[in-house]
Rosetta silent file (secondary structure, phi, psi, omega in degrees, C-alpha in Angstrom):
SEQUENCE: XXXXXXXXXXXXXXXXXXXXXXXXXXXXXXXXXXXXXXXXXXXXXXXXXXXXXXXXXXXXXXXXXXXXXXXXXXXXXXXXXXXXXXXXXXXXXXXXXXXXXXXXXXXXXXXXXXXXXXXXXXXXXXXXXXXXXXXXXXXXXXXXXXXXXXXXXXXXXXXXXXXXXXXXXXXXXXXXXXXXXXXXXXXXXXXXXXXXXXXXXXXXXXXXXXXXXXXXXXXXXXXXXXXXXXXXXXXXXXXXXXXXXXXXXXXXXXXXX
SCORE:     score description
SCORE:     0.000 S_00000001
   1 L     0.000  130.661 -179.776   56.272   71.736   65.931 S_00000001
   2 L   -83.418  149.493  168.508   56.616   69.446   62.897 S_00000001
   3 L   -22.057  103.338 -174.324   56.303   70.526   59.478 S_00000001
   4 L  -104.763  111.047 -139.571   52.945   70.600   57.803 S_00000001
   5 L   -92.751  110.862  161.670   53.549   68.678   54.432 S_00000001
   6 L  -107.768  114.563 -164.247   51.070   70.365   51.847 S_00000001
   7 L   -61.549  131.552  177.542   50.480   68.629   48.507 S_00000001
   8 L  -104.963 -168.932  153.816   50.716   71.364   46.267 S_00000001
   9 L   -82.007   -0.961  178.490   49.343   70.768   42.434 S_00000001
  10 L   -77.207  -47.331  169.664   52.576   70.461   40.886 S_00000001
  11 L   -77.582   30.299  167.970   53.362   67.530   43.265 S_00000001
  12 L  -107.645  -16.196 -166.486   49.967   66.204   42.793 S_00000001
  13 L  -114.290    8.310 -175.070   50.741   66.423   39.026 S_00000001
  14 L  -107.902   11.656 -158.125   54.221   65.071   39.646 S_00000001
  15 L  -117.556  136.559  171.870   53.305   61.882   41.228 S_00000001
  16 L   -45.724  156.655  151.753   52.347   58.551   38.575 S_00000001
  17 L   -43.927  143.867  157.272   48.799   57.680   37.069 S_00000001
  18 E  -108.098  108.121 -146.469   46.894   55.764   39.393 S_00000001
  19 E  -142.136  119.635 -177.011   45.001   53.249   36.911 S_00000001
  20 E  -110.446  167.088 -140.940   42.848   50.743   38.581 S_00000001
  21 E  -145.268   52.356  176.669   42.147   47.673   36.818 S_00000001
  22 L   -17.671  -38.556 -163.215   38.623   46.059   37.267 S_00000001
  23 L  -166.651  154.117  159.566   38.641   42.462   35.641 S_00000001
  24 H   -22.769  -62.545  177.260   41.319   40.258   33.743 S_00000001
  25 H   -47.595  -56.428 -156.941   40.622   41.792   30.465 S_00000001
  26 H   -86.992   12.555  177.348   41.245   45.324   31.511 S_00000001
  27 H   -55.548  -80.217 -156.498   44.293   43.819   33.217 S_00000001
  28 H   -65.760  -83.546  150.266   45.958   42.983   29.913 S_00000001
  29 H    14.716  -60.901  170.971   45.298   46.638   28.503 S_00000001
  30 H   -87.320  -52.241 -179.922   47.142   48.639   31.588 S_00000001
  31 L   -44.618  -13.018 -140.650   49.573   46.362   31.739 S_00000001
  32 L  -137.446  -32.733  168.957   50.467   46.703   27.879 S_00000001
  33 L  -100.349  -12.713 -141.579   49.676   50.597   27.942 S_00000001
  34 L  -159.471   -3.508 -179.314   50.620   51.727   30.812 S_00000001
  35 L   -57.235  -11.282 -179.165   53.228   50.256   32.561 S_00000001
  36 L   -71.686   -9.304 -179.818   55.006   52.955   34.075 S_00000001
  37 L   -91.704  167.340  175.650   51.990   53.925   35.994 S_00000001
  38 E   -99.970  115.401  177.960   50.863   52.821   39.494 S_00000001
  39 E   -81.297  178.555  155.955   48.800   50.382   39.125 S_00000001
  40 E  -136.902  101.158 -135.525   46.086   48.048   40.655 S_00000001
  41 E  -128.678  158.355  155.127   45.326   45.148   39.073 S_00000001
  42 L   -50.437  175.703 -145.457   42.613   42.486   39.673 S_00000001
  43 L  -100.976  -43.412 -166.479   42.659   39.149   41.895 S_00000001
  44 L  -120.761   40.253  153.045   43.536   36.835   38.062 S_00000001
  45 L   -65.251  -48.470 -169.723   46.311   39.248   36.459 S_00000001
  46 L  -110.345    6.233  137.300   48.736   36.446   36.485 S_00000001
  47 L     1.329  129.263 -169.052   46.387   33.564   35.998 S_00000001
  48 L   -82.341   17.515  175.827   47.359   31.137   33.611 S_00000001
  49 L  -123.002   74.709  137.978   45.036   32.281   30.703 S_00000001
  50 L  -118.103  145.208 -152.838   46.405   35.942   31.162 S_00000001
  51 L  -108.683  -35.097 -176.695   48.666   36.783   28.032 S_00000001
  52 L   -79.813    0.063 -167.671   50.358   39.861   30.101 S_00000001
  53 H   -70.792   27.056  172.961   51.033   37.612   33.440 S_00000001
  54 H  -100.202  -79.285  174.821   54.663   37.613   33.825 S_00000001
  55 H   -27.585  -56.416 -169.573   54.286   41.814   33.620 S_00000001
  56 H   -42.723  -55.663 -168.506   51.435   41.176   36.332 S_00000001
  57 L  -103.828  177.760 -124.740   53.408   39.772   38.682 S_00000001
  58 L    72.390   -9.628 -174.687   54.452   41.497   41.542 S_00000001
  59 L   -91.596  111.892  151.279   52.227   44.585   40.734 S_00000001
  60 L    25.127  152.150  147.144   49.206   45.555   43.622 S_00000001
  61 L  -144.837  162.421  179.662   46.334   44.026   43.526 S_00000001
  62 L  -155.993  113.617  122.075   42.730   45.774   44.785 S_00000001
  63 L    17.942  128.460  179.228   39.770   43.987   45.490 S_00000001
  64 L   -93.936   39.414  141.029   36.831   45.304   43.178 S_00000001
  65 L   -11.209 -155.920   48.665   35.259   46.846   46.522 S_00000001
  66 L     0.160  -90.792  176.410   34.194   50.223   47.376 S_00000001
  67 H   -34.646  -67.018  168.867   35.972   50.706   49.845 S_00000001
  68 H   -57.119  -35.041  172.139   39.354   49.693   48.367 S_00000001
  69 H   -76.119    5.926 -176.015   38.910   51.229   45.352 S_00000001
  70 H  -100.474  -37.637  168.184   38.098   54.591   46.943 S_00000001
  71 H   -55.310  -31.031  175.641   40.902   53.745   49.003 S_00000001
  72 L   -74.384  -17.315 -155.630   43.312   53.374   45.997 S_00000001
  73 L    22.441   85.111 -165.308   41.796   57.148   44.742 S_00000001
  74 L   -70.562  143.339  143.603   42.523   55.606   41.149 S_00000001
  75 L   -67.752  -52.093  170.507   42.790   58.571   38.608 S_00000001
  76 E  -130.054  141.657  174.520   41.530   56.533   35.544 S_00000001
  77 E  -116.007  141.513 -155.420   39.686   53.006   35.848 S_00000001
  78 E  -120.544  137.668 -174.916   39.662   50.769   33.159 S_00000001
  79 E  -142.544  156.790  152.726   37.033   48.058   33.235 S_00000001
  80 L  -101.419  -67.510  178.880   35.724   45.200   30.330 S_00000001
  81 L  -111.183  -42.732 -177.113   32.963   43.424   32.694 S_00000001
  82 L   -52.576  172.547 -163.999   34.040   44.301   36.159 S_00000001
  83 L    30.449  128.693 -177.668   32.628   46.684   38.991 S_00000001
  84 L   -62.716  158.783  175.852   28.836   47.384   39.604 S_00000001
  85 H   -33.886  -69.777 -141.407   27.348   50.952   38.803 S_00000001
  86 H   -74.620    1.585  164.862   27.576   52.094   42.061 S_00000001
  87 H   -79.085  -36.313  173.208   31.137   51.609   42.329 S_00000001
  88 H   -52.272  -42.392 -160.067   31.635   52.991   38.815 S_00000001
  89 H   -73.530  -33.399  165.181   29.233   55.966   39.800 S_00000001
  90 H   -65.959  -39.340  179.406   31.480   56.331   43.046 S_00000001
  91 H   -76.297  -14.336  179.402   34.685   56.594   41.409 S_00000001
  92 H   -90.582  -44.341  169.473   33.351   58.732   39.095 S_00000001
  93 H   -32.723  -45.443 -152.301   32.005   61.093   41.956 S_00000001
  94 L   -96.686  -18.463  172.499   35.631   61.162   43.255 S_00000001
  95 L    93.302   23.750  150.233   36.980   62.568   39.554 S_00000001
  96 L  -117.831  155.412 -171.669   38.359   59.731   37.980 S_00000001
  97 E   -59.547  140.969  150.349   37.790   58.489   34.554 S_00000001
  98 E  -118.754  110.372  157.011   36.181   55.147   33.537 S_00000001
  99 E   -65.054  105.436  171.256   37.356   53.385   30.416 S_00000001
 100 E   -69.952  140.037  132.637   35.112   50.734   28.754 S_00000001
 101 L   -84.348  113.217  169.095   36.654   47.966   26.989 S_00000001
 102 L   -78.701  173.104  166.629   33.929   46.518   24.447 S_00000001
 103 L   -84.772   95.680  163.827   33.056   43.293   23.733 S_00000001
 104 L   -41.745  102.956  179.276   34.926   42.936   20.398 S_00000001
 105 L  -109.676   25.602  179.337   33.059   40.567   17.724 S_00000001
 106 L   164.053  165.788 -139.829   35.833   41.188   15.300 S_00000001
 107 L   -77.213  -39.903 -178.521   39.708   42.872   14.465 S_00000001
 108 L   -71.521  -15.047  167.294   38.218   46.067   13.737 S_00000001
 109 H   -74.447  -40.806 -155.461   36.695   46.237   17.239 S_00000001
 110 H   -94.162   29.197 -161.140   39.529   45.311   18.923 S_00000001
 111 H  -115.042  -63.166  165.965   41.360   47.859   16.896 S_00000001
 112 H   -45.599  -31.368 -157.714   39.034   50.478   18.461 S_00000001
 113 H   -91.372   -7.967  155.763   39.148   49.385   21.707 S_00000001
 114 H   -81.464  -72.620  179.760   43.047   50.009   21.746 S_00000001
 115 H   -31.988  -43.452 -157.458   42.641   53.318   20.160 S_00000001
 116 H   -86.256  -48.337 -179.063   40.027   54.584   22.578 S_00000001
 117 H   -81.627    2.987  120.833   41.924   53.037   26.193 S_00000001
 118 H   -32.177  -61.695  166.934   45.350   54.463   24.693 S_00000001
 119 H   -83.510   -0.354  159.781   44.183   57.739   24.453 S_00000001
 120 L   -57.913  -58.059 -173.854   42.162   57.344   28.122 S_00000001
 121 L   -62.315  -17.793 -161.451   45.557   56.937   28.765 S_00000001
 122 L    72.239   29.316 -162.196   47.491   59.193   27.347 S_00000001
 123 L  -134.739   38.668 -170.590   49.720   56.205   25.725 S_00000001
 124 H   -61.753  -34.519  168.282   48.006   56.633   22.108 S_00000001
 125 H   -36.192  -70.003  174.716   52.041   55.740   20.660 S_00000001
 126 H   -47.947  -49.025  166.708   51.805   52.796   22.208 S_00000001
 127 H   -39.013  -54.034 -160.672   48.177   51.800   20.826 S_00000001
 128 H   -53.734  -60.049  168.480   49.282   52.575   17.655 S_00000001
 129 H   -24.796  -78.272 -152.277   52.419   49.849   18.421 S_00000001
 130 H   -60.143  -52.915  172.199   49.761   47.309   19.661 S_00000001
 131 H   -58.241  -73.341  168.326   47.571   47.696   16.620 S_00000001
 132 H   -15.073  -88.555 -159.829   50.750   47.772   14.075 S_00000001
 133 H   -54.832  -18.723  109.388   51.325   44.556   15.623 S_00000001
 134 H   -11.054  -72.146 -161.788   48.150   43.202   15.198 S_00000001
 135 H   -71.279  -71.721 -174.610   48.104   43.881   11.659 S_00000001
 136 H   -32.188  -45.405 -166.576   51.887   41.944   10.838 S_00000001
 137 H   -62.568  -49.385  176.925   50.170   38.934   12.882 S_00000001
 138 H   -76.916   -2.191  168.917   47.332   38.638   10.637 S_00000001
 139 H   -67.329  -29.635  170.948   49.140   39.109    7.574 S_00000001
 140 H   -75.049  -23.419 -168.940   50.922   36.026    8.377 S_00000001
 141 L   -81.934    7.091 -165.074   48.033   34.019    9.533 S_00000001
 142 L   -70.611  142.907  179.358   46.450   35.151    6.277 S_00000001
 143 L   114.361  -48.628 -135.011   45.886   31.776    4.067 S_00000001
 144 L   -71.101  -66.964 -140.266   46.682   29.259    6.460 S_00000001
 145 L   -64.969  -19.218 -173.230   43.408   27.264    6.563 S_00000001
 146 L    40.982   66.191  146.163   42.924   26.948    2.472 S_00000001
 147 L    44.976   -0.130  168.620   39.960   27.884    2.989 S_00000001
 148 L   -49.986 -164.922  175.199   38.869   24.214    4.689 S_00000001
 149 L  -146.866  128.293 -179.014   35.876   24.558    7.427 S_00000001
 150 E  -133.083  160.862  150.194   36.537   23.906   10.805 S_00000001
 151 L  -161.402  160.633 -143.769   34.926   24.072   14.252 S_00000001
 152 L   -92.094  160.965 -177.229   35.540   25.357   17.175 S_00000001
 153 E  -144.034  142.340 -174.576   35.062   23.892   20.637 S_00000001
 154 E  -137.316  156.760 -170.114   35.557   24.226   24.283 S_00000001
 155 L   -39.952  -15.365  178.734   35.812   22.068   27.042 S_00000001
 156 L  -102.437   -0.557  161.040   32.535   22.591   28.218 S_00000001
 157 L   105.419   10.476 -155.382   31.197   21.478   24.628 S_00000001
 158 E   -88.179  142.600  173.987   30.472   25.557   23.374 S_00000001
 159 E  -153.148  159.977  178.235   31.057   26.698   20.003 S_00000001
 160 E  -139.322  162.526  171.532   30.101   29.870   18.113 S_00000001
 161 L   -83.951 -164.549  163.374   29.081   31.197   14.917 S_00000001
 162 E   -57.931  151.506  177.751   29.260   34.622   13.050 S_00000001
 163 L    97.863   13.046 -154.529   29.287   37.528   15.396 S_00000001
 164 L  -128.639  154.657 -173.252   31.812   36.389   17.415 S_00000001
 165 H   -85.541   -6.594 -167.242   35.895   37.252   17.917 S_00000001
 166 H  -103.698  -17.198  157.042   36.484   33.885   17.610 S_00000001
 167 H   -62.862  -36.521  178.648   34.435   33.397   13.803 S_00000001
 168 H   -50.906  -59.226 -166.821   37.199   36.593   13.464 S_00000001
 169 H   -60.590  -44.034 -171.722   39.718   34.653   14.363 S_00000001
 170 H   -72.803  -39.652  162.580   39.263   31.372   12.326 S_00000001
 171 H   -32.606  -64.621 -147.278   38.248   33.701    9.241 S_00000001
 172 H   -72.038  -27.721  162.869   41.581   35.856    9.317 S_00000001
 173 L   -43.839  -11.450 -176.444   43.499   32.106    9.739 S_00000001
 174 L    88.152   11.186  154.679   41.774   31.361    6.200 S_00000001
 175 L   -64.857  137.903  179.488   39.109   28.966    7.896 S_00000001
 176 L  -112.530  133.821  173.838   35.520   28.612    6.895 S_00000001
 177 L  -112.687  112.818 -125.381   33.625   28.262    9.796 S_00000001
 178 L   -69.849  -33.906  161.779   31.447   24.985   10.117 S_00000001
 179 L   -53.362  117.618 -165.624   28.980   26.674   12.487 S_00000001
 180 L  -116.938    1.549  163.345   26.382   28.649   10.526 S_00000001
 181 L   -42.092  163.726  174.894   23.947   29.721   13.769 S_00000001
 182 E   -95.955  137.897  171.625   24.880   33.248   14.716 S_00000001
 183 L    61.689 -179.141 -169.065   26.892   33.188   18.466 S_00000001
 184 E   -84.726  158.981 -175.722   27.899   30.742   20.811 S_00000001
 185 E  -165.825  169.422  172.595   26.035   28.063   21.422 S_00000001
 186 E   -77.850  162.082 -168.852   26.337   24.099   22.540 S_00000001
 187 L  -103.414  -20.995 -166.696   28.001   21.906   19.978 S_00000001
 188 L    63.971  111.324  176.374   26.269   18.658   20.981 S_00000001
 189 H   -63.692  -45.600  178.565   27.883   15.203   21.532 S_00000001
 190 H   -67.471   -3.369  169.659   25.223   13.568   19.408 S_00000001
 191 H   -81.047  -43.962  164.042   25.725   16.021   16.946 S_00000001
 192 H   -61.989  -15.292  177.207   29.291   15.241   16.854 S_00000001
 193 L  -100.650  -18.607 -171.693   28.930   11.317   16.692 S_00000001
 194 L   -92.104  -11.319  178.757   26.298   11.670   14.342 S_00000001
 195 L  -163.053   90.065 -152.590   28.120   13.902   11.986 S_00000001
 196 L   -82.563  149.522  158.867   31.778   14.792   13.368 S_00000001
 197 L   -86.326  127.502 -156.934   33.450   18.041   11.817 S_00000001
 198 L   -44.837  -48.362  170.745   36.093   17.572    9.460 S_00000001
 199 E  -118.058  164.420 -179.244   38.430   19.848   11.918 S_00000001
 200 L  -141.382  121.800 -178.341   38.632   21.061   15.160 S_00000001
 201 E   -98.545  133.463  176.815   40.033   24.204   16.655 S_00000001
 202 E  -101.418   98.785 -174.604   40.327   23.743   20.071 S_00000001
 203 L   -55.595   96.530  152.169   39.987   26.747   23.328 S_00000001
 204 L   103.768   -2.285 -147.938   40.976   26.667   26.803 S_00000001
 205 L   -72.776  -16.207 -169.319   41.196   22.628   26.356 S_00000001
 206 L   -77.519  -42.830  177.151   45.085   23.581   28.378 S_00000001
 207 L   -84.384   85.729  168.470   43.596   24.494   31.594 S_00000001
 208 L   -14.606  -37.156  178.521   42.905   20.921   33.104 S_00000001
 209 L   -89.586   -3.075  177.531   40.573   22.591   36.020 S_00000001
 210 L   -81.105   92.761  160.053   38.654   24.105   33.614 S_00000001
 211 L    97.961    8.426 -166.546   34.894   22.222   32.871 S_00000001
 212 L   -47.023  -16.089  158.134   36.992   18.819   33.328 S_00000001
 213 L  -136.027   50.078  172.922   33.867   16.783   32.967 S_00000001
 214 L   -73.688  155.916 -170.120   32.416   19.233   30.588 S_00000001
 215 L   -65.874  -23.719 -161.819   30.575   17.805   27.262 S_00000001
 216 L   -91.502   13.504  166.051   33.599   18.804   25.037 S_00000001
 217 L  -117.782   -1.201  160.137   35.901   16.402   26.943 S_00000001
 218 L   -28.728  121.012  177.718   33.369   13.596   26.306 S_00000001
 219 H   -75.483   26.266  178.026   35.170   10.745   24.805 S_00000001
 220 H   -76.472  -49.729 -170.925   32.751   11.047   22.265 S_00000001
 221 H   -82.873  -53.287 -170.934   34.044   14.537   20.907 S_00000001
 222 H   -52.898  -34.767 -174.075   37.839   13.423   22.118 S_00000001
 223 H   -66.133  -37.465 -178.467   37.401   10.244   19.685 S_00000001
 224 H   -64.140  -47.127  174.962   36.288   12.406   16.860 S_00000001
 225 H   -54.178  -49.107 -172.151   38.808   15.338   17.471 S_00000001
 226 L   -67.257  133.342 -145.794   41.256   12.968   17.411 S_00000001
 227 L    86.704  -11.385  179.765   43.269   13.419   14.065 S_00000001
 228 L  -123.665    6.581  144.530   41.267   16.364   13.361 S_00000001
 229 L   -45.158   81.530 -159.416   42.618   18.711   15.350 S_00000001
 230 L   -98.303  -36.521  172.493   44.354   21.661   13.806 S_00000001
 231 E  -165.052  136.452  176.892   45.429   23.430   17.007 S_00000001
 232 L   -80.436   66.543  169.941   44.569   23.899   20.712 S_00000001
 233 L   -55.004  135.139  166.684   45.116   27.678   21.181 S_00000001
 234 L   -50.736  125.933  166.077   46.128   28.868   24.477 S_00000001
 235 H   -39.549  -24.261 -163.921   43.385   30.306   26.808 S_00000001
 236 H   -82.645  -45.645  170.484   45.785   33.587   27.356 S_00000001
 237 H   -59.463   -5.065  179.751   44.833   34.314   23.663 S_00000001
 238 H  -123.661   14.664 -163.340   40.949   34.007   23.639 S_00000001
 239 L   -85.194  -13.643 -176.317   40.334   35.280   26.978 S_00000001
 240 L  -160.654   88.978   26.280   39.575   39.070   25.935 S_00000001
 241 L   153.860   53.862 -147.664   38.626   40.756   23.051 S_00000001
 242 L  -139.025 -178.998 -177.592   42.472   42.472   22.747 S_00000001
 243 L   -65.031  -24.321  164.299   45.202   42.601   20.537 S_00000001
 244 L   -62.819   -3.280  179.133   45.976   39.077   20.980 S_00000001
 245 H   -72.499  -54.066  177.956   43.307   37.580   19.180 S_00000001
 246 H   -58.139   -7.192  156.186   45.690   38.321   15.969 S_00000001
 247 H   -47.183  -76.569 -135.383   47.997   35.786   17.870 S_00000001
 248 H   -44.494  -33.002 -179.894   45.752   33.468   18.198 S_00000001
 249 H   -69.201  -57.377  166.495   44.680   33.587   14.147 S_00000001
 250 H    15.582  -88.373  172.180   48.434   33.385   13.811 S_00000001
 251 H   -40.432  -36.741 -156.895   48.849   29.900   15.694 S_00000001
 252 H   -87.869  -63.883 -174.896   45.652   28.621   13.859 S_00000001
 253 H   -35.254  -71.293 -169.784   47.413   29.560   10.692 S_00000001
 254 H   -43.631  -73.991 -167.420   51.010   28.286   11.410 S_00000001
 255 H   -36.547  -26.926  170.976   49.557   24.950   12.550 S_00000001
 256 H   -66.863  -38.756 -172.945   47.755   24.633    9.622 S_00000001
 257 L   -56.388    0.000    0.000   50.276   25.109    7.410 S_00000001
């Protein structure tokens, strides 16, 4: 008669985290905190606006499902936007954790939101790293902009105000930002021909399928941008409300300079 293999709790406590991975965002998080764990990652981990996707690939992927995620029996799940209540509510049922990632409108948010899914994790050292690093970025991007006024734009013609990670971002580059509405909003081609902005930081303008007859690729806004450009930041830096946003002021800085 064969052998009847019984999980005891030491090898149940001997085995890796199982850390499932909901959306893009929370992607970039376990991958950055966590690697050593068994992972699951979402369907756009290695996407080309993901800032971890080189780590990404090769690693699982799971379906934000029911089934499969009951199927993975995740210990802790990490989410930003992804999976509806009742999958959260299921997974919770089942004894594993769920970690929020907020929506970050600024350095000190995303400063929390590393503390708090570090220590979900048990990886608070590492947060600590991630933050550290974070700070050295914006100390260099501190400056760059002299205090000029620029705004931002994205291929689909979108721009935002105060309240936003991306007013963070142009601030801690040393940018005044041209928008004075609160949140994102359209930029308007006739607003731009009738009164162009002296600069323009540009978003997401690198992924070609993205919004490709979108208002902000108008040649209305391209004629104006051009010369008035201070930098096209990469999508993998604005896509989620993470440590990378202190690139991204970084770049805006440097470019400036």
């Amino acid at each position: 008669m064969a052998a009847l293999l019984v999980l005891t709790p030491a090898a149940a406590e001997a085995r890796p985290l199982r850390v499932l991975s909901l959306d893009q965002c929370a992607d970039q998080y376990v991958l950055a905190l966590a690697s050593e764990a068994e992972l699951a990652l979402s369907s756009r981990a290695d996407d080309p606006d993901s800032w971890m996707r080189e780590a990404a690939r090769g690693r699982p992927r799971v379906r934000p499902t029911l089934e499969a995620a009951i199927g993975f029996q995740p210990d802790v799940v990490v989410r930003y936007w992804g999976g509806e209540p009742r999958l959260l509510a299921a997974l919770e049922k089942r004894g594993a954790r769920v970690l929020n990632i907020d929506d970050a409108t600024d350095m000190a948010g995303v400063r929390e939101n590393l503390r708090a899914v570090s220590q979900g994790l048990g990886q608070e050292a590492r947060g600590a790293a991630l933050i550290a690093h974070m700070d050295r970025r914006l100390a260099q991007a501190a400056g760059g902009g002299r205090g000029r006024e620029a705004v931002y734009v994205t291929p689909g013609g979108y721009t935002t105000g105060s309240g936003s990670l991306i007013d963070s971002i142009l601030k801690a580059a040393g940018f005044r930002n041209g928008v004075t509405g609160p949140g994102y909003q359209p930029l308007g081609i006739e607003r731009i021909a009738l009164a162009p902005p002296a600069l323009f930081v540009r978003g997401f303008f690198q992924q070609w399928r993205a919004d490709w007859r979108g208002p902000g690729r108008h040649p209305v806004v391209a004629r104006a941008a051009q010369g008035r450009t201070v930098a096209d930041l990469p999508a993998s830096t604005l896509s989620c409300p993470a440590w990378f946003a202190a690139d991204a002021a970084a770049l805006l800085a440097e470019a400036a300079r």
